[in-house]
Tab-separated table of N, CA and C in Angstrom:
chain	number	residue	atom	x	y	z
L	1	UNK	N	36.944	-22.463	-34.320
L	1	UNK	CA	37.351	-21.082	-33.598
L	1	UNK	C	38.214	-21.466	-32.755
L	2	UNK	N	39.476	-20.650	-32.589
L	2	UNK	CA	40.557	-20.621	-31.657
L	2	UNK	C	40.255	-19.628	-30.482
L	3	UNK	N	40.626	-19.794	-29.230
L	3	UNK	CA	40.467	-19.208	-28.363
L	3	UNK	C	41.910	-18.327	-28.322
L	4	UNK	N	41.828	-16.806	-28.167
L	4	UNK	CA	43.088	-16.065	-27.921
L	4	UNK	C	43.354	-15.940	-26.412
L	5	UNK	N	44.778	-16.120	-25.933
L	5	UNK	CA	44.797	-16.029	-24.515
L	5	UNK	C	46.222	-15.097	-24.845
L	6	UNK	N	45.929	-14.423	-23.791
L	6	UNK	CA	47.402	-13.246	-23.555
L	6	UNK	C	48.719	-13.869	-23.274
L	7	UNK	N	49.524	-13.479	-23.886
L	7	UNK	CA	51.100	-14.015	-23.282
L	7	UNK	C	51.299	-15.210	-22.744
L	8	UNK	N	50.494	-16.313	-23.083
L	8	UNK	CA	50.901	-17.653	-22.278
L	8	UNK	C	51.250	-18.614	-23.415
L	9	UNK	N	52.543	-19.149	-23.057
L	9	UNK	CA	52.852	-20.521	-23.956
L	9	UNK	C	51.580	-21.676	-23.992
L	10	UNK	N	51.580	-22.381	-24.763
L	10	UNK	CA	50.968	-23.577	-24.775
L	10	UNK	C	51.393	-24.257	-23.375
L	11	UNK	N	52.798	-24.463	-23.085
L	11	UNK	CA	53.339	-25.363	-21.897
L	11	UNK	C	52.866	-24.810	-20.606
L	12	UNK	N	52.219	-23.377	-20.748
L	12	UNK	CA	51.553	-22.976	-19.436
L	12	UNK	C	50.185	-23.527	-19.088
L	13	UNK	N	49.719	-24.187	-19.899
L	13	UNK	CA	48.286	-24.847	-19.660
L	13	UNK	C	48.429	-26.408	-19.517
L	14	UNK	N	49.183	-26.860	-18.220
L	14	UNK	CA	49.142	-28.196	-17.744
L	14	UNK	C	48.038	-28.813	-17.589
L	15	UNK	N	47.529	-30.001	-17.439
L	15	UNK	CA	46.488	-30.709	-17.041
L	15	UNK	C	46.158	-30.073	-15.550
L	16	UNK	N	46.871	-30.140	-14.582
L	16	UNK	CA	46.451	-29.404	-13.406
L	16	UNK	C	45.973	-28.250	-13.611
L	17	UNK	N	46.587	-27.229	-14.451
L	17	UNK	CA	45.940	-25.966	-14.370
L	17	UNK	C	44.800	-25.967	-14.960
L	18	UNK	N	44.515	-26.594	-16.090
L	18	UNK	CA	43.324	-26.934	-16.443
L	18	UNK	C	42.181	-27.257	-15.474
L	19	UNK	N	42.473	-28.272	-14.807
L	19	UNK	CA	41.324	-28.773	-13.799
L	19	UNK	C	41.211	-27.597	-12.775
L	20	UNK	N	42.240	-26.872	-12.405
L	20	UNK	CA	42.139	-25.931	-11.415
L	20	UNK	C	41.424	-24.873	-11.762
L	21	UNK	N	41.478	-24.352	-13.228
L	21	UNK	CA	40.386	-23.340	-13.774
L	21	UNK	C	39.203	-23.968	-13.957
L	22	UNK	N	38.911	-25.448	-14.438
L	22	UNK	CA	37.614	-25.719	-14.488
L	22	UNK	C	36.946	-25.781	-13.162
L	23	UNK	N	37.391	-26.060	-12.228
L	23	UNK	CA	36.793	-26.109	-10.670
L	23	UNK	C	37.033	-24.633	-10.182
L	24	UNK	N	37.138	-23.591	-10.479
L	24	UNK	CA	36.917	-22.294	-9.792
L	24	UNK	C	35.668	-22.078	-9.476
L	25	UNK	N	35.070	-22.543	-8.338
L	25	UNK	CA	33.944	-22.039	-7.635
L	25	UNK	C	32.709	-22.243	-8.819
L	26	UNK	N	33.182	-23.241	-9.568
L	26	UNK	CA	31.881	-23.384	-10.919
L	26	UNK	C	31.716	-21.994	-11.526
L	27	UNK	N	32.455	-20.856	-11.521
L	27	UNK	CA	32.155	-19.615	-12.054
L	27	UNK	C	32.366	-20.026	-13.709
L	28	UNK	N	31.765	-19.293	-14.844
L	28	UNK	CA	31.861	-19.179	-16.015
L	28	UNK	C	33.406	-18.288	-16.197
L	29	UNK	N	34.009	-18.889	-17.210
L	29	UNK	CA	35.042	-17.970	-17.427
L	29	UNK	C	34.758	-17.217	-18.910
L	30	UNK	N	35.355	-15.909	-19.218
L	30	UNK	CA	35.077	-15.252	-20.027
L	30	UNK	C	36.453	-15.494	-21.123
L	31	UNK	N	36.133	-15.909	-22.505
L	31	UNK	CA	37.320	-15.952	-23.317
L	31	UNK	C	36.662	-15.364	-24.814
L	32	UNK	N	37.910	-14.726	-25.496
L	32	UNK	CA	37.529	-14.437	-27.037
L	32	UNK	C	37.933	-15.303	-27.809
L	33	UNK	N	37.095	-15.383	-29.033
L	33	UNK	CA	37.302	-16.413	-30.064
L	33	UNK	C	37.900	-15.636	-31.173
L	34	UNK	N	38.860	-16.348	-31.766
L	34	UNK	CA	39.377	-16.157	-33.053
L	34	UNK	C	38.873	-16.984	-34.199
L	35	UNK	N	38.591	-16.650	-35.364
L	35	UNK	CA	38.202	-17.447	-36.265
L	35	UNK	C	36.843	-17.215	-36.637
L	36	UNK	N	36.194	-18.112	-37.614
L	36	UNK	CA	35.171	-17.792	-38.066
L	36	UNK	C	34.279	-19.230	-38.567
L	37	UNK	N	34.865	-20.431	-38.211
L	37	UNK	CA	34.374	-21.872	-38.374
L	37	UNK	C	32.841	-21.990	-37.829
L	38	UNK	N	32.504	-21.109	-36.851
L	38	UNK	CA	31.279	-21.383	-36.207
L	38	UNK	C	30.304	-20.374	-36.759
L	39	UNK	N	30.625	-19.372	-37.661
L	39	UNK	CA	29.710	-18.500	-38.182
L	39	UNK	C	28.473	-19.057	-38.682
L	40	UNK	N	27.611	-18.656	-38.812
L	40	UNK	CA	27.116	-17.072	-38.063
L	40	UNK	C	26.883	-17.092	-36.673
L	41	UNK	N	26.969	-18.034	-35.939
L	41	UNK	CA	26.181	-18.353	-34.666
L	41	UNK	C	27.536	-17.745	-33.657
L	42	UNK	N	28.807	-17.553	-34.075
L	42	UNK	CA	29.712	-17.203	-33.275
L	42	UNK	C	30.920	-16.759	-34.210
L	43	UNK	N	31.190	-15.265	-33.845
L	43	UNK	CA	31.802	-14.403	-34.896
L	43	UNK	C	33.244	-14.258	-34.458
L	44	UNK	N	34.364	-13.874	-35.527
L	44	UNK	CA	35.571	-13.637	-35.005
L	44	UNK	C	35.619	-12.543	-34.215
L	45	UNK	N	36.407	-12.596	-32.837
L	45	UNK	CA	36.411	-11.540	-32.011
L	45	UNK	C	35.318	-11.391	-30.879
L	46	UNK	N	34.462	-12.282	-30.906
L	46	UNK	CA	33.390	-12.739	-29.937
L	46	UNK	C	34.077	-13.055	-28.760
L	47	UNK	N	33.287	-12.511	-27.418
L	47	UNK	CA	33.512	-12.878	-25.906
L	47	UNK	C	32.675	-13.664	-25.673
L	48	UNK	N	32.746	-15.018	-25.272
L	48	UNK	CA	31.924	-15.993	-24.607
L	48	UNK	C	32.129	-16.360	-23.398
L	49	UNK	N	31.064	-16.900	-22.595
L	49	UNK	CA	31.556	-17.293	-21.175
L	49	UNK	C	31.460	-18.641	-21.326
L	50	UNK	N	32.436	-19.543	-20.466
L	50	UNK	CA	32.727	-21.181	-21.122
L	50	UNK	C	32.466	-21.492	-19.473
L	51	UNK	N	31.784	-22.467	-19.293
L	51	UNK	CA	31.683	-22.926	-17.856
L	51	UNK	C	31.499	-24.550	-17.966
L	52	UNK	N	32.556	-25.085	-17.236
L	52	UNK	CA	32.694	-26.613	-17.060
L	52	UNK	C	31.709	-27.465	-16.745
L	53	UNK	N	31.273	-28.367	-17.282
L	53	UNK	CA	30.238	-29.167	-16.837
L	53	UNK	C	30.604	-30.808	-16.730
L	54	UNK	N	29.571	-31.382	-15.731
L	54	UNK	CA	29.963	-32.940	-15.691
L	54	UNK	C	29.130	-33.540	-16.949
L	55	UNK	N	28.327	-33.003	-17.583
L	55	UNK	CA	27.302	-33.439	-18.562
L	55	UNK	C	27.457	-32.631	-20.032
L	56	UNK	N	28.165	-33.225	-20.779
L	56	UNK	CA	27.899	-32.660	-22.460
L	56	UNK	C	26.960	-33.320	-22.959
L	57	UNK	N	26.104	-32.740	-23.926
L	57	UNK	CA	25.439	-33.411	-24.906
L	57	UNK	C	25.623	-32.978	-26.261
L	58	UNK	N	25.460	-33.974	-27.280
L	58	UNK	CA	25.264	-33.489	-28.671
L	58	UNK	C	24.853	-32.199	-29.064
L	59	UNK	N	25.415	-31.273	-29.765
L	59	UNK	CA	25.066	-30.185	-30.033
L	59	UNK	C	25.511	-28.944	-29.293
L	60	UNK	N	26.122	-29.303	-27.903
L	60	UNK	CA	26.929	-28.279	-27.167
L	60	UNK	C	28.045	-27.818	-27.763
L	61	UNK	N	28.616	-26.479	-27.953
L	61	UNK	CA	29.668	-25.974	-28.310
L	61	UNK	C	30.794	-25.977	-27.134
L	62	UNK	N	31.481	-26.789	-27.456
L	62	UNK	CA	32.965	-26.909	-26.332
L	62	UNK	C	34.097	-26.166	-26.556
L	63	UNK	N	34.668	-25.729	-25.448
L	63	UNK	CA	36.167	-25.112	-25.840
L	63	UNK	C	37.198	-26.086	-25.373
L	64	UNK	N	37.889	-26.607	-26.026
L	64	UNK	CA	38.965	-27.324	-25.808
L	64	UNK	C	40.535	-27.160	-26.513
L	65	UNK	N	41.242	-27.845	-25.931
L	65	UNK	CA	42.757	-27.907	-26.439
L	65	UNK	C	42.944	-29.001	-27.414
L	66	UNK	N	43.236	-28.642	-28.469
L	66	UNK	CA	43.560	-29.504	-29.674
L	66	UNK	C	45.137	-30.115	-29.578
L	67	UNK	N	45.404	-30.905	-30.112
L	67	UNK	CA	46.816	-31.792	-29.754
L	67	UNK	C	47.991	-30.838	-30.390
L	68	UNK	N	47.567	-29.731	-31.346
L	68	UNK	CA	48.919	-28.999	-31.615
L	68	UNK	C	48.913	-27.748	-30.758
L	69	UNK	N	48.066	-27.813	-29.642
L	69	UNK	CA	48.035	-26.647	-28.388
L	69	UNK	C	47.111	-25.632	-28.577
L	70	UNK	N	46.320	-25.425	-29.906
L	70	UNK	CA	45.265	-24.273	-29.900
L	70	UNK	C	44.094	-24.576	-29.045
L	71	UNK	N	43.381	-23.844	-28.780
L	71	UNK	CA	42.177	-23.779	-28.166
L	71	UNK	C	41.184	-23.625	-29.433
L	72	UNK	N	40.175	-24.269	-29.243
L	72	UNK	CA	38.979	-24.389	-30.278
L	72	UNK	C	37.954	-24.655	-29.789
L	73	UNK	N	36.648	-23.878	-30.516
L	73	UNK	CA	35.269	-24.104	-30.016
L	73	UNK	C	34.905	-24.407	-31.233
L	74	UNK	N	33.973	-26.104	-30.821
L	74	UNK	CA	33.724	-26.582	-31.814
L	74	UNK	C	32.429	-27.426	-31.331
L	75	UNK	N	31.334	-27.713	-32.416
L	75	UNK	CA	29.941	-28.533	-31.649
L	75	UNK	C	30.344	-29.917	-31.357
L	76	UNK	N	29.790	-30.448	-30.197
L	76	UNK	CA	30.061	-31.814	-29.735
L	76	UNK	C	29.007	-32.541	-30.744
L	77	UNK	N	29.341	-33.832	-31.252
L	77	UNK	CA	28.469	-34.359	-32.200
L	77	UNK	C	28.278	-35.818	-31.433
L	78	UNK	N	29.218	-36.087	-30.579
L	78	UNK	CA	29.038	-37.301	-30.072
L	78	UNK	C	30.176	-37.838	-29.093
L	79	UNK	N	30.105	-38.804	-28.750
L	79	UNK	CA	31.718	-39.472	-28.162
L	79	UNK	C	31.404	-41.200	-28.005
L	80	UNK	N	32.567	-41.558	-27.530
L	80	UNK	CA	32.892	-43.070	-27.546
L	80	UNK	C	33.804	-43.615	-26.158
L	81	UNK	N	33.643	-44.643	-25.722
L	81	UNK	CA	34.592	-44.912	-24.950
L	81	UNK	C	36.063	-45.457	-25.211
L	82	UNK	N	36.786	-44.959	-24.446
L	82	UNK	CA	38.231	-45.410	-24.826
L	82	UNK	C	38.988	-45.942	-23.697
L	83	UNK	N	39.416	-46.827	-23.287
L	83	UNK	CA	39.735	-47.403	-22.089
L	83	UNK	C	38.900	-47.188	-21.058
L	84	UNK	N	39.480	-46.209	-19.905
L	84	UNK	CA	38.720	-45.978	-18.787
L	84	UNK	C	37.845	-44.633	-18.831
L	85	UNK	N	38.096	-44.004	-20.177
L	85	UNK	CA	37.538	-42.474	-20.272
L	85	UNK	C	36.868	-42.653	-21.528
L	86	UNK	N	36.173	-41.441	-21.567
L	86	UNK	CA	35.279	-40.973	-23.077
L	86	UNK	C	36.300	-40.213	-24.030
L	87	UNK	N	35.912	-40.449	-25.067
L	87	UNK	CA	36.496	-39.223	-26.042
L	87	UNK	C	35.335	-38.719	-27.075
L	88	UNK	N	35.259	-37.332	-27.000
L	88	UNK	CA	34.481	-36.602	-27.955
L	88	UNK	C	34.827	-36.427	-29.165
L	89	UNK	N	33.831	-36.182	-30.017
L	89	UNK	CA	33.830	-35.801	-31.201
L	89	UNK	C	33.370	-34.695	-31.401
L	90	UNK	N	33.836	-33.652	-31.822
L	90	UNK	CA	33.460	-32.440	-32.240
L	90	UNK	C	33.527	-32.029	-33.727
L	91	UNK	N	32.828	-30.961	-34.131
L	91	UNK	CA	33.232	-30.621	-35.563
L	91	UNK	C	32.473	-29.223	-35.796
L	92	UNK	N	33.351	-28.742	-36.466
L	92	UNK	CA	32.908	-26.973	-36.658
L	92	UNK	C	31.730	-27.199	-37.461
L	93	UNK	N	30.794	-25.916	-37.323
L	93	UNK	CA	29.517	-25.962	-38.193
L	93	UNK	C	30.191	-25.931	-39.776
L	94	UNK	N	31.278	-25.038	-40.096
L	94	UNK	CA	31.359	-24.775	-41.243
L	94	UNK	C	32.364	-26.196	-41.965
L	95	UNK	N	32.518	-26.898	-41.219
L	95	UNK	CA	33.199	-28.435	-41.579
L	95	UNK	C	32.485	-29.414	-42.022
L	96	UNK	N	32.813	-30.162	-42.961
L	96	UNK	CA	31.906	-31.282	-43.466
L	96	UNK	C	32.562	-32.746	-42.767
L	97	UNK	N	33.731	-32.719	-41.948
L	97	UNK	CA	33.835	-33.905	-41.189
L	97	UNK	C	34.323	-33.570	-39.770
L	98	UNK	N	34.258	-34.738	-38.961
L	98	UNK	CA	34.808	-34.252	-37.767
L	98	UNK	C	36.333	-34.416	-36.995
L	99	UNK	N	36.471	-33.552	-36.128
L	99	UNK	CA	37.707	-33.289	-35.649
L	99	UNK	C	38.501	-34.698	-35.396
L	100	UNK	N	39.457	-34.410	-34.888
L	100	UNK	CA	40.057	-35.779	-34.078
L	100	UNK	C	39.159	-35.892	-32.812
L	101	UNK	N	39.607	-37.198	-32.059
L	101	UNK	CA	38.883	-37.491	-30.867
L	101	UNK	C	39.625	-36.384	-29.865
L	102	UNK	N	38.793	-35.882	-28.624
L	102	UNK	CA	39.146	-34.994	-27.716
L	102	UNK	C	39.021	-35.908	-26.394
L	103	UNK	N	40.279	-35.751	-25.576
L	103	UNK	CA	40.067	-36.261	-24.312
L	103	UNK	C	39.488	-35.411	-23.295
L	104	UNK	N	38.556	-35.973	-22.486
L	104	UNK	CA	37.672	-34.807	-21.379
L	104	UNK	C	38.658	-34.091	-20.654
L	105	UNK	N	39.710	-34.517	-20.515
L	105	UNK	CA	40.821	-33.755	-19.803
L	105	UNK	C	41.234	-32.673	-20.647
L	106	UNK	N	41.420	-32.321	-21.850
L	106	UNK	CA	41.284	-31.122	-22.814
L	106	UNK	C	40.250	-30.219	-22.910
L	107	UNK	N	38.843	-30.599	-22.213
L	107	UNK	CA	37.897	-29.534	-22.490
L	107	UNK	C	37.771	-28.834	-21.280
L	108	UNK	N	37.724	-27.694	-21.858
L	108	UNK	CA	37.495	-26.377	-20.738
L	108	UNK	C	36.214	-26.141	-20.119
L	109	UNK	N	35.316	-26.577	-21.264
L	109	UNK	CA	33.878	-26.325	-20.714
L	109	UNK	C	32.976	-26.211	-22.031
L	110	UNK	N	31.814	-25.697	-21.880
L	110	UNK	CA	31.055	-25.574	-22.875
L	110	UNK	C	30.714	-24.142	-23.122
L	111	UNK	N	30.166	-23.430	-24.235
L	111	UNK	CA	29.743	-22.272	-24.178
L	111	UNK	C	28.269	-22.085	-23.482
L	112	UNK	N	28.017	-20.984	-22.258
L	112	UNK	CA	26.805	-20.736	-21.894
L	112	UNK	C	26.322	-19.158	-22.128
L	113	UNK	N	27.129	-18.429	-23.071
L	113	UNK	CA	26.593	-17.120	-23.142
L	113	UNK	C	27.679	-16.301	-23.661
L	114	UNK	N	27.440	-15.082	-23.759
L	114	UNK	CA	28.169	-13.917	-24.279
L	114	UNK	C	27.843	-13.497	-25.524
L	115	UNK	N	28.706	-12.820	-26.516
L	115	UNK	CA	28.468	-12.073	-27.446
L	115	UNK	C	28.232	-13.322	-28.494
L	116	UNK	N	27.222	-13.803	-28.645
L	116	UNK	CA	27.049	-15.327	-29.601
L	116	UNK	C	25.423	-15.098	-29.701
L	117	UNK	N	25.145	-15.888	-30.607
L	117	UNK	CA	23.955	-16.552	-30.735
L	117	UNK	C	23.324	-17.004	-29.699
L	118	UNK	N	22.350	-17.061	-29.179
L	118	UNK	CA	21.762	-17.443	-28.348
L	118	UNK	C	21.323	-19.182	-28.472
L	119	UNK	N	21.512	-19.685	-29.795
L	119	UNK	CA	21.449	-20.962	-30.082
L	119	UNK	C	22.846	-21.787	-29.600
L	120	UNK	N	23.638	-21.023	-29.288
L	120	UNK	CA	25.052	-21.426	-28.836
L	120	UNK	C	24.773	-22.043	-27.131
L	121	UNK	N	24.338	-21.324	-26.765
L	121	UNK	CA	24.211	-21.235	-25.056
L	121	UNK	C	22.770	-22.063	-24.770
L	122	UNK	N	21.635	-21.758	-25.400
L	122	UNK	CA	20.650	-22.615	-25.150
L	122	UNK	C	20.203	-23.388	-26.502
L	123	UNK	N	21.060	-24.374	-26.638
L	123	UNK	CA	21.022	-25.205	-27.907
L	123	UNK	C	19.616	-25.578	-28.201
L	124	UNK	N	19.071	-25.589	-29.491
L	124	UNK	CA	17.445	-25.970	-29.711
L	124	UNK	C	17.739	-27.315	-30.116
L	125	UNK	N	16.581	-28.205	-30.081
L	125	UNK	CA	16.606	-29.485	-30.617
L	125	UNK	C	17.086	-29.883	-31.923
L	126	UNK	N	16.937	-28.750	-32.788
L	126	UNK	CA	17.172	-29.094	-34.346
L	126	UNK	C	18.942	-28.956	-34.237
L	127	UNK	N	19.503	-28.179	-33.435
L	127	UNK	CA	20.838	-28.212	-33.667
L	127	UNK	C	21.415	-29.559	-33.044
L	128	UNK	N	20.928	-30.187	-31.673
L	128	UNK	CA	21.086	-31.177	-31.184
L	128	UNK	C	21.130	-32.562	-32.222
L	129	UNK	N	19.861	-32.662	-32.969
L	129	UNK	CA	19.429	-33.521	-33.984
L	129	UNK	C	20.231	-33.344	-34.921
L	130	UNK	N	20.874	-32.493	-35.631
L	130	UNK	CA	22.032	-32.386	-36.569
L	130	UNK	C	23.309	-32.770	-36.235
L	131	UNK	N	23.290	-32.372	-34.640
L	131	UNK	CA	24.606	-33.312	-34.538
L	131	UNK	C	24.642	-34.685	-34.344
L	132	UNK	N	23.779	-35.231	-33.853
L	132	UNK	CA	23.461	-36.775	-34.075
L	132	UNK	C	23.655	-36.988	-35.333
L	133	UNK	N	23.071	-36.474	-36.074
L	133	UNK	CA	22.956	-37.000	-37.537
L	133	UNK	C	24.310	-36.870	-38.283
L	134	UNK	N	25.119	-35.939	-37.703
L	134	UNK	CA	26.607	-35.772	-38.608
L	134	UNK	C	27.300	-37.089	-37.731
L	135	UNK	N	27.328	-37.380	-36.317
L	135	UNK	CA	27.780	-38.557	-35.836
L	135	UNK	C	27.397	-39.853	-36.648
L	136	UNK	N	26.320	-39.951	-36.993
L	136	UNK	CA	25.528	-41.012	-37.726
L	136	UNK	C	26.195	-41.022	-38.897
L	137	UNK	N	26.214	-40.207	-39.433
L	137	UNK	CA	26.930	-40.141	-41.102
L	137	UNK	C	28.660	-40.332	-40.993
L	138	UNK	N	29.132	-39.965	-40.029
L	138	UNK	CA	30.484	-40.405	-39.867
L	138	UNK	C	30.771	-41.891	-39.565
L	139	UNK	N	30.034	-42.432	-38.696
L	139	UNK	CA	30.157	-43.905	-38.323
L	139	UNK	C	29.899	-44.654	-39.515
L	140	UNK	N	28.596	-44.157	-40.346
L	140	UNK	CA	28.173	-44.955	-41.608
L	140	UNK	C	29.275	-44.936	-42.302
L	141	UNK	N	30.000	-43.834	-42.464
L	141	UNK	CA	31.259	-43.557	-43.560
L	141	UNK	C	32.297	-44.690	-43.219
L	142	UNK	N	32.650	-44.871	-41.722
L	142	UNK	CA	33.974	-45.424	-41.430
L	142	UNK	C	33.141	-47.155	-41.504
L	143	UNK	N	31.999	-47.440	-41.400
L	143	UNK	CA	31.621	-48.724	-41.337
L	143	UNK	C	31.660	-49.108	-42.764
L	144	UNK	N	31.370	-48.491	-43.666
L	144	UNK	CA	31.264	-48.750	-45.183
L	144	UNK	C	33.179	-48.616	-45.530
L	145	UNK	N	33.563	-48.070	-45.111
L	145	UNK	CA	35.264	-47.805	-45.320
L	145	UNK	C	35.691	-49.013	-45.123
L	146	UNK	N	35.297	-49.546	-43.769
L	146	UNK	CA	35.967	-50.825	-43.377
L	146	UNK	C	35.436	-52.187	-44.311
L	147	UNK	N	34.052	-51.982	-44.698
L	147	UNK	CA	33.447	-53.040	-45.424
L	147	UNK	C	34.329	-53.085	-46.811
L	148	UNK	N	34.278	-52.164	-47.322
L	148	UNK	CA	34.951	-52.062	-48.513
L	148	UNK	C	36.408	-52.276	-48.574
L	149	UNK	N	37.024	-52.065	-47.683
L	149	UNK	CA	38.678	-52.676	-47.188
L	149	UNK	C	38.602	-54.239	-46.919
L	150	UNK	N	37.744	-54.866	-46.302
L	150	UNK	CA	37.641	-56.124	-46.045
L	150	UNK	C	37.416	-57.040	-47.025
L	151	UNK	N	36.312	-56.088	-47.954
L	151	UNK	CA	36.038	-57.096	-49.148
L	151	UNK	C	36.795	-57.075	-50.324
L	152	UNK	N	37.828	-55.868	-50.402
L	152	UNK	CA	38.747	-55.737	-51.434
L	152	UNK	C	39.549	-57.005	-51.623
L	153	UNK	N	40.372	-57.650	-51.061
L	153	UNK	CA	41.302	-58.850	-50.864
L	153	UNK	C	40.149	-59.876	-51.503
L	154	UNK	N	39.102	-59.795	-51.001
L	154	UNK	CA	38.229	-61.394	-51.647
L	154	UNK	C	38.083	-61.206	-53.034
L	155	UNK	N	37.365	-59.886	-53.525
L	155	UNK	CA	37.248	-59.619	-54.740
L	155	UNK	C	38.706	-59.656	-55.831
L	156	UNK	N	39.809	-59.625	-55.064
L	156	UNK	CA	40.780	-59.520	-55.845
L	156	UNK	C	40.992	-61.330	-56.033
L	157	UNK	N	40.905	-61.899	-55.108
L	157	UNK	CA	41.241	-63.563	-54.751
L	157	UNK	C	40.120	-64.003	-56.215
L	158	UNK	N	38.814	-63.295	-55.985
L	158	UNK	CA	37.876	-63.900	-57.077
L	158	UNK	C	38.346	-63.603	-58.557
L	159	UNK	N	38.737	-62.866	-58.853
L	159	UNK	CA	39.356	-62.381	-60.007
L	159	UNK	C	40.844	-62.925	-60.619
L	160	UNK	N	41.507	-63.170	-59.684
L	160	UNK	CA	42.828	-64.049	-59.950
L	160	UNK	C	42.407	-65.194	-60.182
L	161	UNK	N	41.517	-65.871	-59.791
L	161	UNK	CA	40.916	-67.461	-59.736
L	161	UNK	C	39.902	-67.958	-61.108
């Protein structure tokens, strides 16, 4: 899902401005959603409340800025450490694979209410477990791909000898 913001270029949203917005008295921000990749829980044109948090858990729906400057609302499936910070892995409910890793600096917050399904603001255990399952499937795919790539030269050597 993309978040439409009025008349502001992507260069407007610097990390400093994002941090200022995130820390504004802890009040949720109202944002409008464009797109349907989180349907039926979140519809095109929905207006939702987003709040910054120190803790995000698998299953939460995060609003974040993508590398191409778009604002997206996708489900958090997990994370991993990279250097001194974490990277979040997100995935649209209608997608079969995760997005690119998201830096916490690019996360505006998580959806906490608005014109959306209650399952987005009070995430049920089944959605959290499904998110973890998606992360495990992604990790397993990466592990298997790595094993196949490292095993290919060995098989080729055996075939040639």
